[in-house]
Coordinates of C-alpha atoms in Angstrom, one line a residue:
M21 CA 0.1 0.0 0.0
K22 CA 2.9 2.3 -0.4
G23 CA 2.9 5.4 -2.6
D24 CA -0.1 6.7 -4.4
D25 CA -0.8 3.8 -6.7
N26 CA -3.3 2.4 -4.2
Q27 CA -5.8 5.2 -3.5
P28 CA -8.7 4.6 -1.0
A29 CA -11.9 3.7 -2.6
A30 CA -13.2 7.1 -1.6
A31 CA -11.6 8.7 1.4
I32 CA -13.4 11.5 3.0
A33 CA -11.0 14.5 2.6
A34 CA -12.2 16.4 5.7
V35 CA -8.8 18.0 6.2
S36 CA -6.7 17.5 3.2
P37 CA -7.1 15.3 0.0
P38 CA -5.6 11.9 -0.3
G39 CA -2.1 11.5 -1.4
S40 CA 1.0 9.7 -0.3
D41 CA 0.9 7.3 2.5
K42 CA 4.1 8.8 4.0
H43 CA 3.8 11.4 6.5
H44 CA 5.4 14.8 6.2
D45 CA 5.2 16.6 9.5
Q46 CA 4.8 20.3 9.2
D47 CA 5.5 23.0 11.4
D48 CA 2.4 25.0 12.6
D49 CA 3.0 27.8 10.2
V50 CA 4.7 26.0 7.3
E51 CA 2.5 25.8 4.3
V52 CA 3.2 23.0 1.8
G53 CA 2.5 23.7 -1.9
K54 CA 3.4 20.4 -3.3
P55 CA 0.9 18.1 -5.0
A56 CA -1.0 15.8 -2.7
S57 CA -0.5 12.8 -5.1
S58 CA 1.6 11.8 -7.9
H59 CA -0.8 9.5 -9.9
D60 CA -0.9 11.4 -13.0
A61 CA 1.8 11.9 -15.6
A62 CA 0.4 15.3 -16.2
G63 CA 1.8 16.5 -13.0
A64 CA 0.7 19.1 -10.6
G65 CA -2.1 20.1 -12.9
E66 CA -3.8 16.7 -12.2
S67 CA -3.5 16.7 -8.5
T68 CA -4.7 18.5 -5.5
R69 CA -2.3 20.4 -3.1
R70 CA -1.6 20.4 0.5
G71 CA -2.1 23.9 1.5
L72 CA -3.7 23.5 4.9
K73 CA -1.6 24.3 8.0
S74 CA -1.9 22.3 11.2
R75 CA -3.6 25.2 12.9
H76 CA -6.2 25.1 10.2
A77 CA -6.7 21.4 10.8
Q78 CA -7.0 21.7 14.5
M79 CA -9.5 24.6 14.5
I80 CA -11.5 23.2 11.6
A81 CA -11.8 19.8 13.4
L82 CA -13.0 21.7 16.6
G83 CA -15.4 24.1 14.8
G84 CA -16.6 21.2 12.7
S85 CA -18.3 19.7 15.8
I86 CA -20.4 22.8 16.1
G87 CA -23.0 23.3 13.3
T88 CA -26.5 24.3 12.4
G89 CA -27.8 21.0 13.8
L90 CA -27.0 22.5 17.2
F91 CA -27.6 26.1 16.6
V92 CA -30.9 25.8 14.6
G93 CA -32.0 22.1 14.2
S94 CA -32.1 21.6 18.0
G95 CA -35.0 24.0 18.1
Q96 CA -37.2 21.5 16.3
G97 CA -36.1 18.8 18.7
L98 CA -37.0 21.0 21.6
K99 CA -40.4 21.7 20.1
M100 CA -41.0 18.1 19.4
G101 CA -39.9 16.4 22.7
G102 CA -39.4 19.2 25.2
P103 CA -36.2 20.1 27.1
A104 CA -35.9 16.7 29.0
L105 CA -36.3 14.6 26.0
L106 CA -34.0 16.7 23.9
L107 CA -31.2 16.4 26.5
A108 CA -31.8 12.6 26.9
C109 CA -31.8 12.0 23.1
Y110 CA -28.4 14.0 22.6
A111 CA -27.0 12.0 25.5
I112 CA -28.1 8.7 23.9
I113 CA -26.7 9.7 20.5
T114 CA -23.4 10.9 22.1
L115 CA -22.9 7.5 23.9
L116 CA -23.8 5.5 20.7
L117 CA -21.3 7.6 18.8
Y118 CA -18.6 6.9 21.4
G119 CA -19.0 3.2 20.4
V120 CA -18.5 4.2 16.7
A121 CA -15.7 6.7 17.4
T122 CA -13.6 4.4 19.5
G123 CA -13.9 1.6 16.9
V124 CA -12.9 3.7 13.9
G125 CA -10.3 5.6 16.0
E126 CA -8.8 2.1 17.0
M127 CA -8.5 1.3 13.2
S128 CA -7.0 4.6 12.1
A129 CA -4.5 4.6 15.0
Y130 CA -3.3 1.2 14.0
L131 CA -3.1 2.1 10.2
P132 CA -3.3 5.9 9.7
V133 CA -2.9 6.0 6.0
R134 CA -2.8 9.5 4.6
G135 CA -6.1 10.3 3.0
A136 CA -7.8 7.2 4.2
G137 CA -11.4 7.3 5.4
V138 CA -13.9 4.7 6.5
A139 CA -14.4 3.8 2.8
Y140 CA -10.9 2.8 2.6
Y141 CA -11.1 0.6 5.7
G142 CA -14.3 -0.9 4.4
Q143 CA -12.5 -1.9 1.2
R144 CA -9.4 -3.3 3.0
F145 CA -11.1 -5.1 5.9
V146 CA -14.5 -6.2 4.4
S147 CA -14.8 -6.0 0.6
P148 CA -14.1 -3.6 -2.3
S149 CA -17.9 -3.5 -2.9
L150 CA -18.4 -2.0 0.5
G151 CA -15.6 0.6 0.0
F152 CA -17.1 1.5 -3.4
T153 CA -20.6 1.9 -1.9
L154 CA -19.4 4.0 1.1
G155 CA -17.3 6.3 -1.2
W156 CA -20.3 7.2 -3.3
L157 CA -22.6 7.4 -0.3
Y158 CA -20.2 10.1 1.3
W159 CA -20.2 12.1 -1.9
Y160 CA -23.8 12.3 -2.5
I161 CA -24.8 12.9 1.1
F162 CA -22.2 15.8 1.5
S163 CA -23.4 17.2 -1.8
L164 CA -27.0 17.1 -0.5
G165 CA -25.8 18.7 2.7
I166 CA -24.9 21.9 0.7
A167 CA -28.6 22.4 -0.2
G168 CA -29.5 21.7 3.4
E169 CA -27.2 24.4 4.8
I170 CA -28.4 27.0 2.1
T171 CA -32.0 26.2 3.1
I172 CA -31.3 26.6 6.8
T173 CA -29.5 29.8 6.1
T174 CA -32.4 31.3 4.3
I175 CA -34.8 30.2 6.9
V176 CA -32.7 32.1 9.6
L177 CA -32.3 35.1 7.4
Q178 CA -36.1 35.5 7.4
Y179 CA -35.9 36.3 11.1
W180 CA -35.3 39.9 9.8
P181 CA -37.9 41.4 7.5
S182 CA -36.3 41.9 4.0
P183 CA -37.7 42.8 0.5
V184 CA -35.0 40.6 -1.1
P185 CA -36.7 37.6 -2.9
T186 CA -36.0 34.2 -1.4
A187 CA -34.6 33.0 -4.7
A188 CA -32.0 35.7 -4.6
W189 CA -30.7 34.7 -1.3
Y190 CA -30.4 31.0 -2.5
T191 CA -28.4 32.2 -5.5
L192 CA -26.2 34.6 -3.6
I193 CA -25.3 32.0 -0.9
A194 CA -24.7 29.2 -3.5
V195 CA -22.4 31.6 -5.5
V196 CA -20.3 32.5 -2.4
I197 CA -19.9 28.9 -1.5
V198 CA -18.8 27.9 -4.9
A199 CA -16.5 30.9 -5.3
C200 CA -14.7 30.1 -2.0
N201 CA -14.0 26.6 -3.2
L202 CA -12.5 27.7 -6.4
F203 CA -9.7 29.6 -4.5
P204 CA -6.5 27.6 -3.6
V205 CA -6.9 25.4 -0.6
A206 CA -4.8 27.8 1.6
V207 CA -7.5 30.5 1.2
Y208 CA -10.3 27.9 2.1
G209 CA -8.2 27.0 5.1
E210 CA -7.9 30.6 6.3
A211 CA -11.7 31.2 5.8
E212 CA -12.6 28.1 7.7
F213 CA -10.2 28.9 10.5
C214 CA -11.9 32.3 11.0
F215 CA -15.4 30.9 10.9
A216 CA -14.6 27.9 13.1
S217 CA -12.9 30.2 15.7
T218 CA -16.0 32.3 15.6
K219 CA -18.4 29.3 16.3
V220 CA -16.2 28.1 19.2
V221 CA -16.2 31.5 20.8
A222 CA -19.9 32.0 20.2
I223 CA -20.9 28.7 21.8
L224 CA -18.6 29.3 24.8
G225 CA -20.1 32.8 25.2
L226 CA -23.7 31.5 24.9
L227 CA -23.0 28.9 27.6
L228 CA -21.6 31.6 29.9
L229 CA -24.6 33.8 29.1
T230 CA -27.0 31.0 30.0
T231 CA -25.3 30.6 33.3
V232 CA -25.7 34.3 34.0
L233 CA -29.4 34.4 33.1
F234 CA -30.1 31.1 35.0
F235 CA -29.0 32.9 38.2
G236 CA -30.7 36.2 37.4
G237 CA -27.9 38.2 36.0
G238 CA -30.1 39.5 33.1
P239 CA -32.7 42.3 33.1
A240 CA -35.5 39.7 33.7
E241 CA -36.2 37.4 36.6
P242 CA -33.8 34.4 37.2
L243 CA -34.7 31.6 34.7
Y244 CA -33.7 28.6 36.9
F245 CA -35.9 25.7 35.4
S246 CA -38.9 27.8 34.6
N247 CA -39.0 26.6 31.0
W248 CA -38.9 23.0 32.2
T249 CA -42.0 23.5 34.1
R250 CA -44.0 25.7 31.5
P251 CA -45.2 23.9 29.4
G252 CA -43.3 20.9 30.9
P253 CA -40.1 18.9 30.5
V254 CA -41.6 16.5 28.0
N255 CA -44.0 17.0 25.2
T256 CA -46.3 14.7 23.2
Y257 CA -46.0 14.4 19.5
L258 CA -48.5 13.3 16.8
L259 CA -50.7 11.4 19.5
E260 CA -51.8 12.0 23.0
G261 CA -51.0 10.0 26.1
G262 CA -48.3 7.4 26.4
A263 CA -48.2 6.9 22.6
G264 CA -47.6 10.6 22.2
Y265 CA -44.7 10.6 24.5
L266 CA -43.2 7.6 22.7
C267 CA -43.6 9.3 19.3
A268 CA -41.9 12.4 20.8
F269 CA -39.1 10.3 22.0
V270 CA -38.5 8.4 18.6
G271 CA -39.0 11.7 16.6
T272 CA -36.6 13.7 18.8
L273 CA -34.0 10.9 18.8
T274 CA -34.0 10.4 15.0
F275 CA -34.1 14.1 14.2
S276 CA -31.3 14.9 16.6
V277 CA -28.9 12.8 14.7
Y278 CA -28.6 15.6 12.1
A279 CA -26.4 17.5 14.6
F280 CA -23.8 14.7 14.7
I281 CA -23.6 13.7 11.1
F282 CA -20.4 12.0 10.1
A283 CA -18.5 13.3 13.0
P284 CA -16.6 10.1 13.7
E285 CA -15.8 9.8 10.0
M286 CA -14.2 13.3 10.1
L287 CA -12.2 12.1 13.0
V288 CA -10.7 9.3 10.9
A289 CA -9.9 11.5 8.0
T290 CA -7.6 13.6 10.2
A291 CA -5.5 10.7 11.2
G292 CA -3.3 10.6 8.0
E293 CA -2.5 14.3 8.5
M294 CA -1.7 13.9 12.3
Q295 CA 1.7 13.9 13.8
S296 CA 2.5 10.5 15.5
P297 CA -1.0 9.3 14.9
R298 CA -0.4 5.9 16.6
R299 CA 0.1 7.8 19.8
N300 CA -2.2 10.8 19.3
M301 CA -5.3 9.2 17.7
P302 CA -6.3 7.6 21.0
K303 CA -6.0 11.0 22.6
A304 CA -8.1 12.6 19.8
T305 CA -10.8 10.0 20.2
K306 CA -11.1 10.8 23.9
R307 CA -11.1 14.4 23.3
Y308 CA -13.8 14.0 20.6
F309 CA -16.1 12.7 23.3
Y310 CA -15.1 15.6 25.7
R311 CA -16.2 18.0 22.9
L312 CA -19.5 16.3 22.4
V313 CA -20.3 16.6 26.1
L314 CA -19.1 20.3 26.3
F315 CA -20.7 21.6 23.1
Y316 CA -23.8 19.4 22.5
L317 CA -25.0 18.2 25.9
L318 CA -24.2 21.4 27.7
G319 CA -25.5 23.2 24.6
V320 CA -29.0 21.5 24.5
F321 CA -29.3 21.8 28.3
A322 CA -28.7 25.5 28.0
I323 CA -31.3 25.8 25.2
G324 CA -33.9 24.0 27.4
I325 CA -33.2 26.6 30.1
L326 CA -33.2 29.6 27.7
V327 CA -36.4 29.1 25.7
R328 CA -39.9 27.5 26.1
S329 CA -40.5 24.4 24.0
D330 CA -43.8 25.9 22.7
N331 CA -42.1 29.1 21.4
A332 CA -43.7 29.9 18.0
G333 CA -40.4 30.9 16.5
L334 CA -38.7 27.5 16.8
L335 CA -38.0 25.5 13.6
S336 CA -40.8 23.2 12.8
P337 CA -42.7 22.0 9.5
G338 CA -44.7 24.9 8.2
N339 CA -42.8 27.7 10.0
T340 CA -41.6 30.0 7.4
A341 CA -39.3 32.1 9.4
A342 CA -37.6 30.2 12.2
A343 CA -34.8 31.4 14.4
S344 CA -32.1 29.8 16.5
P345 CA -33.4 28.9 19.9
W346 CA -30.5 30.8 21.3
A347 CA -31.7 33.9 19.7
L348 CA -35.2 33.3 20.8
G349 CA -34.2 32.7 24.4
I350 CA -32.0 35.8 24.5
K351 CA -34.9 37.9 23.1
A352 CA -37.3 36.5 25.7
A353 CA -34.7 37.4 28.3
G354 CA -35.0 41.1 27.3
I355 CA -31.5 41.6 26.2
P356 CA -31.7 44.0 23.1
V357 CA -29.7 43.6 19.9
L358 CA -27.8 40.4 21.1
D359 CA -30.4 38.1 19.5
S360 CA -29.7 39.6 16.1
I361 CA -25.9 39.3 16.7
I362 CA -26.3 35.6 17.5
N363 CA -28.6 34.9 14.5
A364 CA -26.0 36.6 12.3
V365 CA -23.2 34.4 13.7
I366 CA -25.5 31.4 12.9
V367 CA -26.0 32.5 9.3
L368 CA -22.3 32.6 9.0
S369 CA -22.0 29.2 10.6
A370 CA -24.5 27.7 8.2
W371 CA -22.6 29.2 5.3
S372 CA -19.4 27.9 6.7
T373 CA -20.8 24.3 7.0
G374 CA -22.1 24.4 3.4
N375 CA -18.7 25.6 2.3
S376 CA -17.0 22.7 4.0
F377 CA -19.6 20.2 2.6
L378 CA -18.7 21.3 -0.9
Y379 CA -15.0 21.0 -0.2
I380 CA -15.4 17.5 1.3
A381 CA -17.9 16.4 -1.5
S382 CA -15.5 17.5 -4.2
R383 CA -12.5 15.8 -2.7
A384 CA -14.5 12.5 -2.2
L385 CA -15.5 12.5 -5.9
Y386 CA -11.8 13.3 -6.9
S387 CA -10.7 10.3 -4.8
L388 CA -13.3 8.1 -6.4
A389 CA -12.0 9.2 -9.8
L390 CA -8.4 8.5 -8.8
S391 CA -9.3 5.0 -7.7
G392 CA -11.2 4.3 -10.9
H393 CA -14.7 4.3 -9.4
A394 CA -15.7 7.5 -11.1
P395 CA -15.0 9.1 -14.7
R396 CA -11.4 10.2 -15.0
I397 CA -12.5 13.8 -15.8
F398 CA -13.2 14.3 -12.0
A399 CA -9.6 13.8 -11.2
R400 CA -8.4 16.7 -13.3
C401 CA -7.3 19.8 -11.3
T402 CA -6.3 23.3 -12.1
K403 CA -2.7 24.5 -11.8
H404 CA -3.6 25.6 -8.1
G405 CA -4.8 22.1 -7.2
I406 CA -8.5 22.7 -7.5
P407 CA -10.5 19.6 -8.7
L408 CA -12.7 21.8 -10.9
Y409 CA -15.0 19.3 -12.5
A410 CA -15.5 17.5 -9.1
T411 CA -16.4 20.7 -7.6
A412 CA -18.7 21.7 -10.3
L413 CA -20.7 18.5 -10.2
S414 CA -20.9 18.6 -6.5
A415 CA -22.1 22.1 -6.5
C416 CA -25.1 21.3 -8.8
F417 CA -26.8 19.8 -5.7
A418 CA -27.1 23.3 -4.3
A419 CA -29.9 23.8 -6.9
L420 CA -32.1 21.5 -4.8
A421 CA -32.5 24.4 -2.3
Y422 CA -34.8 26.0 -4.9
M423 CA -37.4 23.4 -4.0
N424 CA -38.3 25.8 -1.2
L425 CA -39.9 28.2 -3.8
G426 CA -42.6 25.4 -4.1
S427 CA -42.7 24.3 -0.5
T428 CA -42.1 25.9 3.0
G429 CA -38.4 26.1 3.7
S430 CA -38.6 24.1 6.9
V431 CA -40.5 21.3 5.0
V432 CA -37.7 21.0 2.4
F433 CA -35.1 21.2 5.2
N434 CA -36.9 18.2 6.9
W435 CA -36.7 16.3 3.5
L436 CA -33.0 16.9 3.3
V437 CA -32.5 15.9 6.9
N438 CA -34.3 12.6 6.3
I439 CA -32.0 11.8 3.4
V440 CA -28.8 12.9 5.2
N441 CA -29.8 11.1 8.5
T442 CA -30.4 7.8 6.5
G443 CA -26.9 8.2 5.1
A444 CA -25.4 8.7 8.6
F445 CA -27.2 5.7 9.9
Q446 CA -25.9 3.6 7.1
S447 CA -22.4 4.9 7.6
W448 CA -22.3 4.3 11.3
I449 CA -23.8 0.7 10.9
C450 CA -20.9 0.1 8.4
C451 CA -18.3 1.6 10.7
C452 CA -19.4 -0.8 13.5
F453 CA -19.4 -3.7 11.1
I454 CA -16.0 -2.8 9.6
Y455 CA -14.5 -2.5 13.2
V456 CA -15.9 -5.9 14.2
R457 CA -14.2 -7.5 11.2
F458 CA -10.9 -5.6 12.2
Y459 CA -11.3 -6.7 15.7
K460 CA -11.7 -10.3 14.9
A461 CA -8.9 -10.2 12.3
T462 CA -6.4 -8.7 14.8
E463 CA -7.3 -11.4 17.4
L464 CA -6.9 -14.1 14.9
Q465 CA -3.6 -12.8 13.6
N466 CA -2.3 -11.9 17.1
V467 CA -2.1 -8.1 16.3
T468 CA -2.7 -7.1 19.9
V469 CA -1.7 -4.4 22.4
A470 CA 0.2 -7.2 24.3
S471 CA 2.2 -8.0 21.1
G472 CA 3.1 -4.3 20.8
Q473 CA 1.6 -4.0 17.3
L474 CA -1.7 -2.4 18.2
P475 CA -1.5 1.1 19.7
Y476 CA -4.5 0.7 22.0
R477 CA -7.8 -1.2 22.5
S478 CA -10.8 0.5 23.8
R479 CA -12.2 -1.2 27.0
F480 CA -15.7 -1.3 25.8
Q481 CA -15.0 -2.9 22.4
P482 CA -16.3 -4.9 20.5
Y483 CA -19.4 -4.7 22.6
A484 CA -19.9 -1.0 22.1
A485 CA -19.8 -1.5 18.3
W486 CA -22.3 -4.2 18.4
I487 CA -24.7 -2.1 20.5
S488 CA -24.3 1.0 18.4
G489 CA -24.6 -0.9 15.2
V490 CA -27.8 -2.6 16.3
V491 CA -29.4 0.6 17.7
F492 CA -28.5 2.7 14.6
F493 CA -30.1 -0.1 12.4
V494 CA -33.3 0.2 14.4
L495 CA -33.2 4.0 14.0
L496 CA -32.5 3.6 10.2
L497 CA -35.9 1.7 10.0
L498 CA -37.7 4.2 12.2
N499 CA -36.3 7.3 10.4
G500 CA -39.7 7.9 8.7
F501 CA -41.9 6.3 11.4
K502 CA -44.1 9.5 11.3
V503 CA -45.8 8.5 8.1
F504 CA -47.0 5.2 9.5
V505 CA -48.9 7.0 12.4
K506 CA -52.6 7.2 11.5
G507 CA -53.5 10.4 9.5
Q508 CA -49.9 11.4 9.0
W509 CA -49.0 9.7 5.7
D510 CA -46.9 12.0 3.5
T511 CA -45.3 10.6 0.2
P512 CA -42.3 13.0 0.0
T513 CA -41.4 12.2 3.8
F514 CA -41.6 8.5 3.1
I515 CA -39.4 8.7 0.0
T516 CA -36.8 10.9 1.6
S517 CA -36.6 8.7 4.7
Y518 CA -36.1 5.4 2.9
I519 CA -34.7 6.1 -0.6
G520 CA -31.2 6.1 0.8
I521 CA -31.6 2.4 1.6
V522 CA -32.5 1.7 -2.0
I523 CA -29.5 3.7 -3.3
F524 CA -27.2 1.9 -0.9
A525 CA -28.4 -1.5 -2.2
L526 CA -28.1 -0.5 -5.8
L527 CA -24.6 0.8 -5.3
Y528 CA -23.5 -2.3 -3.4
F529 CA -25.0 -5.0 -5.5
G530 CA -24.5 -3.1 -8.7
H531 CA -20.7 -3.2 -8.0
K532 CA -20.8 -6.7 -6.5
F533 CA -22.4 -8.3 -9.5
T534 CA -20.3 -6.4 -12.1
I535 CA -16.7 -5.1 -11.3
G536 CA -16.7 -7.0 -7.9
R537 CA -18.2 -10.3 -9.2
N538 CA -14.9 -12.2 -8.6
D539 CA -14.4 -10.8 -5.2
P540 CA -15.5 -12.7 -2.0
W541 CA -18.5 -11.2 -0.2
M542 CA -16.3 -10.6 2.8
A543 CA -12.5 -11.2 2.9
P544 CA -11.7 -14.1 5.1
L545 CA -10.4 -13.0 8.5
H546 CA -7.0 -14.7 8.0
E547 CA -6.6 -13.0 4.7
I548 CA -7.3 -9.4 5.9
D549 CA -4.2 -7.4 5.1
L550 CA -3.2 -5.7 8.4
H551 CA 0.4 -5.2 7.6
S552 CA 0.9 -3.4 4.2
G553 CA 2.0 0.2 4.7
M554 CA 3.0 -0.3 8.2
E555 CA 6.6 0.5 7.6
D556 CA 5.8 4.0 6.5
V557 CA 3.3 4.5 9.5
M558 CA 6.0 3.4 11.9
A559 CA 8.7 5.6 10.3
A560 CA 6.5 8.6 10.8
E561 CA 6.1 8.3 14.5
L562 CA 8.0 11.0 16.5
P563 CA 9.3 10.7 20.1
P564 CA 6.6 11.5 22.7
P565 CA 6.4 15.2 23.8
P566 CA 6.7 16.3 27.5
P567 CA 3.6 15.5 29.6
I568 CA 0.9 18.2 29.8
K569 CA 1.1 20.3 33.0
W570 CA -1.9 20.9 35.2
Y571 CA -2.5 24.5 33.7
Q572 CA -2.4 23.1 30.2
V573 CA -5.5 20.9 30.8
W574 CA -7.5 23.2 28.4
R575 CA -5.4 21.7 25.5
I576 CA -7.5 18.5 25.5
L577 CA -10.3 20.4 23.9
F578 CA -8.4 22.5 21.4
E579 CA -5.8 19.9 20.1

């Protein structure tokens, strides 16, 4: 697996595009302008470039854990289930993702191939057909995510009255997103660094503000848990009584997934760009969990304190001008102007996320083309290393945002959430399955921590992977449960909730019965390749740094 001749089936290029397996450690402010791969005889014009600095990667990884799912989408979860159910559902998803993250973190710590994502490990540890399917899954889901972020941006913009037509906003936002992705990657890195920093500062400031308002530091009375008692900690949804509470729980749980989409996969994608990944990846996995607790669990807990679950401004189907629950809570607390400032930050956050989705989608398609799973034209790059054709095709999905002109924006957003959530469930199920295969192969081939070959083994594995995989499979089937409730049938909701399963099956079996017809359904455990490329990985390891002192504990969140 040395060199660039064995590209991943379709690695998610969350931080930088795929390239050589060898690690070139960079100083924090040293920018590398060399091509990221050397596949093509045409040279640099046929490859992306490594223009991201390590400070970009660190802040983008941190800011990437804070998106519109938390800033805006959490409002629909609050309206659906109430503050207690919202907090409980976020806690459940966090625990389930811990099972996914520790599994994929273990694989990427053992074999941190540059540019490799979950699709690569699926191809290597299970079958080429699974790697092919996951590669295309990531491309079309991230491409659809662009339309979702444009939609949510325009919904939030309607918080302020404006004579500008909705279609004009769609066009303007899409043009800015595409334009940013046509600049060299160093420009993209600087832009994302700034916006990720803004999101981190904003969420920390909002948590501090919530604490102040909780104890009565604002112009109004102390909040305490008043919004938990009026209208109550738990709501009913679709039905009344116990069935209504059950529907609220399932609906809130499935919808809440949007806030976490592909977070563990992003973690894996950074392994190949990390210094001494066999030592640092286990730390990164733990810190990922800490970030979820700090930003997500504390975030939704604060939202439940700030705003009532029956606030008419919360995002919900049929609401044409929803606002962030943070902005609504601040407005209800009587603090002037700040609600508009927060809403503006959230608009920038949504635009930033859409920008990232286009970047990742284009690099995923570029990687597919390099590996021969997509037309070769999508591997062509400009002299600045921009995969122009891959970016153009991925950007076409932004046009789906214009569906809002025929339907309410929040309805279209829910359709896109359904599709994206289906893809997330499928990806996480595959992550768990791939890890279980990896776990069994390492045990059979005696690649263990005791033998000194495996960097670490999570104490809860493989049981956590089994539990997470089974629960996510159940949630995949329940993603569109609403349409099966009496009187709630809606054809678009049904299609968007389950069409992803059909697409996954068509991709997998289409590849299996054509290109992969001679491949086994699953690689035998004793034949799974656990050693190719290991020499390069071990050569890239650096001596361990001095231990962190007590006053440097904050670094566990920002590194």
